[in-house]
Each structure stands twice: as structure tokens, then as C-alpha cells.
């Protein structure tokens, strides 16, 4: 079964610093991978998705992620953090055997002045 | 604003009550989903509807009963819930159920069972 693991339940960065949120996947077939963001009291918003095209995927709000098959990783990055980036971030992989998105447990990003 | 709306946004109900959650999507999508988001647990898929037909039911207790009267509306009927059912219930929709289709989420209904 397809699954993802997010390393680090909490990440803290300074405003203007690099954001790196880690996600590793487990899949027996080429995966379809997604990053979502959840702001307080809101639903999930799609940041970007990988569907076996380009390995470097650009998303909204300056985020991007790189698919690395050799490392089974799909880490999310942003060159310069803004205060407004503080939120919960979820990595997800599409289940090949059903209709679900299998989500990681999430990483809470804190941005300090 | 993702084009998926949910009402109510907050709901408090007793264990003997009956209530319903409503989801509406304005995106012209053909598939709709219910997810449960509990504290400290990954999101759990509950139900999937494709073209108004239920295609997946992930071992959800019968006290949760979904209904999809048309491709734009999805309901979750609740009865005799337990305190452990307190969670954020998220509705989502997608253009199709193929692997590459992303799911668009509503803001959720925060349910508290007392």
C-alpha cells in the first residue's frame, strides 16, 4: 500500500530563511504525490502535485518540491519564509488500490520574526 | 475559497441526537469524498461517491450515513454518535477518480459530541 512519512511534526524557521519540510513515500508503483496546506480553522488547500512529469514541481505561494526516486522523497521547499506561511502542511500519496489520498501526520510550520 | 462549501462550520450534539452535515461543490466535479480529521491522527477517508454512486466505504460505523442526491451535494447523516467521533469532518471533490486528479477540500465542520 502507498504511504507517506513526514519527518518532524514541528518545524520552526526565521522569517526570510529557507523552508524545508520532509516527506518520504513508500510505493510499489510510480506514485502520485501531493502537498497540501491547512491554515487554522480552514480546510486543506493544494500547494502542488507530482504526476510523473517533471521531477521539480512548482506550486503556489513560492513553494516547490522535488521528486527523488532514489531517495523515495518529495520534500517541500521555499527559499524565503513569510509570516503568512505558518500553517500545517500535509504530504499525501494517491492510493493505487482505491480512491483515497493517504496523508502523512502533518508538519506544523512556525515562522518567527 | 476552493469552491467547496460546508455547513455548519461548528456543531455540538449529544449522543442521542440526529444531525446532518452538508457539503456543496461549485466546480462541476464528478466525485465527492468525506474525510475525518482527528487530533494527532492522519486524515482518514470515510466515503467516496463517483457520479452519485458510492464507490468506497472504509469500514465506517453505521452511525455515519452518507447521501449523495446529485453530483453537487453530499450529506453525512449522524445518529447516536460517541465522544470519540468528535473531529473535523472534511468534504472534498475532484473532477474524476483517476490517479492524477487532485482533491479540493472544503473548510470542514468541527463536530463535538457531548
PDB file of C-alpha atoms in Angstrom, chain B residues 1-59:
ATOM      1  CA  UNK B   1     -12.043  29.850  -1.458  1.00  0.00           C
ATOM      2  CA  UNK B   2     -11.847  26.420  -3.093  1.00  0.00           C
ATOM      3  CA  UNK B   3     -15.368  26.125  -4.462  1.00  0.00           C
ATOM      4  CA  UNK B   4     -16.389  23.581  -1.822  1.00  0.00           C
ATOM      5  CA  UNK B   5     -18.627  24.792   0.981  1.00  0.00           C
ATOM      6  CA  UNK B   6     -19.644  23.010   4.155  1.00  0.00           C
ATOM      7  CA  UNK B   7     -22.359  23.740   6.676  1.00  0.00           C
ATOM      8  CA  UNK B   8     -22.499  24.048   9.556  1.00  0.00           C
ATOM      9  CA  UNK B   9     -18.933  25.062  10.385  1.00  0.00           C
ATOM     10  CA  UNK B  10     -19.360  24.047  14.017  1.00  0.00           C
ATOM     11  CA  UNK B  11     -21.738  21.527  15.558  1.00  0.00           C
ATOM     12  CA  UNK B  12     -22.226  20.359  19.114  1.00  0.00           C
ATOM     13  CA  UNK B  13     -24.506  17.387  19.589  1.00  0.00           C
ATOM     14  CA  UNK B  14     -25.450  14.954  22.279  1.00  0.00           C
ATOM     15  CA  UNK B  15     -25.018  11.243  21.891  1.00  0.00           C
ATOM     16  CA  UNK B  16     -28.721  10.716  21.233  1.00  0.00           C
ATOM     17  CA  UNK B  17     -29.168  13.477  18.679  1.00  0.00           C
ATOM     18  CA  UNK B  18     -29.553  13.175  14.934  1.00  0.00           C
ATOM     19  CA  UNK B  19     -27.896  15.791  12.765  1.00  0.00           C
ATOM     20  CA  UNK B  20     -26.628  16.163   9.210  1.00  0.00           C
ATOM     21  CA  UNK B  21     -23.567  17.747   7.664  1.00  0.00           C
ATOM     22  CA  UNK B  22     -23.894  19.319   4.247  1.00  0.00           C
ATOM     23  CA  UNK B  23     -21.325  19.778   1.507  1.00  0.00           C
ATOM     24  CA  UNK B  24     -21.760  21.559  -1.807  1.00  0.00           C
ATOM     25  CA  UNK B  25     -19.245  21.886  -4.622  1.00  0.00           C
ATOM     26  CA  UNK B  26     -19.433  24.549  -7.317  1.00  0.00           C
ATOM     27  CA  UNK B  27     -16.663  23.129  -9.514  1.00  0.00           C
ATOM     28  CA  UNK B  28     -18.578  20.791 -11.789  1.00  0.00           C
ATOM     29  CA  UNK B  29     -16.761  17.797 -10.339  1.00  0.00           C
ATOM     30  CA  UNK B  30     -17.981  14.208 -10.559  1.00  0.00           C
ATOM     31  CA  UNK B  31     -16.552  12.753  -7.362  1.00  0.00           C
ATOM     32  CA  UNK B  32     -17.056  13.718  -3.726  1.00  0.00           C
ATOM     33  CA  UNK B  33     -15.458  12.483  -0.524  1.00  0.00           C
ATOM     34  CA  UNK B  34     -15.873  12.579   3.245  1.00  0.00           C
ATOM     35  CA  UNK B  35     -12.735  12.589   5.398  1.00  0.00           C
ATOM     36  CA  UNK B  36     -12.339  12.588   9.189  1.00  0.00           C
ATOM     37  CA  UNK B  37      -9.511  14.585  10.760  1.00  0.00           C
ATOM     38  CA  UNK B  38      -8.848  13.715  14.399  1.00  0.00           C
ATOM     39  CA  UNK B  39      -6.210  15.252  16.603  1.00  0.00           C
ATOM     40  CA  UNK B  40      -2.813  13.610  16.236  1.00  0.00           C
ATOM     41  CA  UNK B  41      -4.025  11.208  13.522  1.00  0.00           C
ATOM     42  CA  UNK B  42      -3.724  11.330   9.744  1.00  0.00           C
ATOM     43  CA  UNK B  43      -6.789  12.190   7.732  1.00  0.00           C
ATOM     44  CA  UNK B  44      -8.996   9.156   7.247  1.00  0.00           C
ATOM     45  CA  UNK B  45     -11.113   8.596   4.168  1.00  0.00           C
ATOM     46  CA  UNK B  46     -14.670   7.663   5.087  1.00  0.00           C
ATOM     47  CA  UNK B  47     -16.733   7.579   1.896  1.00  0.00           C
ATOM     48  CA  UNK B  48     -16.343   8.203  -1.831  1.00  0.00           C
ATOM     49  CA  UNK B  49     -19.059   8.943  -4.358  1.00  0.00           C
ATOM     50  CA  UNK B  50     -18.480   8.931  -8.097  1.00  0.00           C
ATOM     51  CA  UNK B  51     -21.304  10.107 -10.318  1.00  0.00           C
ATOM     52  CA  UNK B  52     -23.627   9.886  -7.313  1.00  0.00           C
ATOM     53  CA  UNK B  53     -22.779   6.239  -6.692  1.00  0.00           C
ATOM     54  CA  UNK B  54     -20.947   5.182  -3.538  1.00  0.00           C
ATOM     55  CA  UNK B  55     -17.732   3.516  -4.625  1.00  0.00           C
ATOM     56  CA  UNK B  56     -15.855   3.204  -1.348  1.00  0.00           C
ATOM     57  CA  UNK B  57     -16.838   2.794   2.272  1.00  0.00           C
ATOM     58  CA  UNK B  58     -13.835   2.440   4.548  1.00  0.00           C
ATOM     59  CA  UNK B  59     -15.292   0.346   7.381  1.00  0.00           C
TER      60      UNK B  59
END
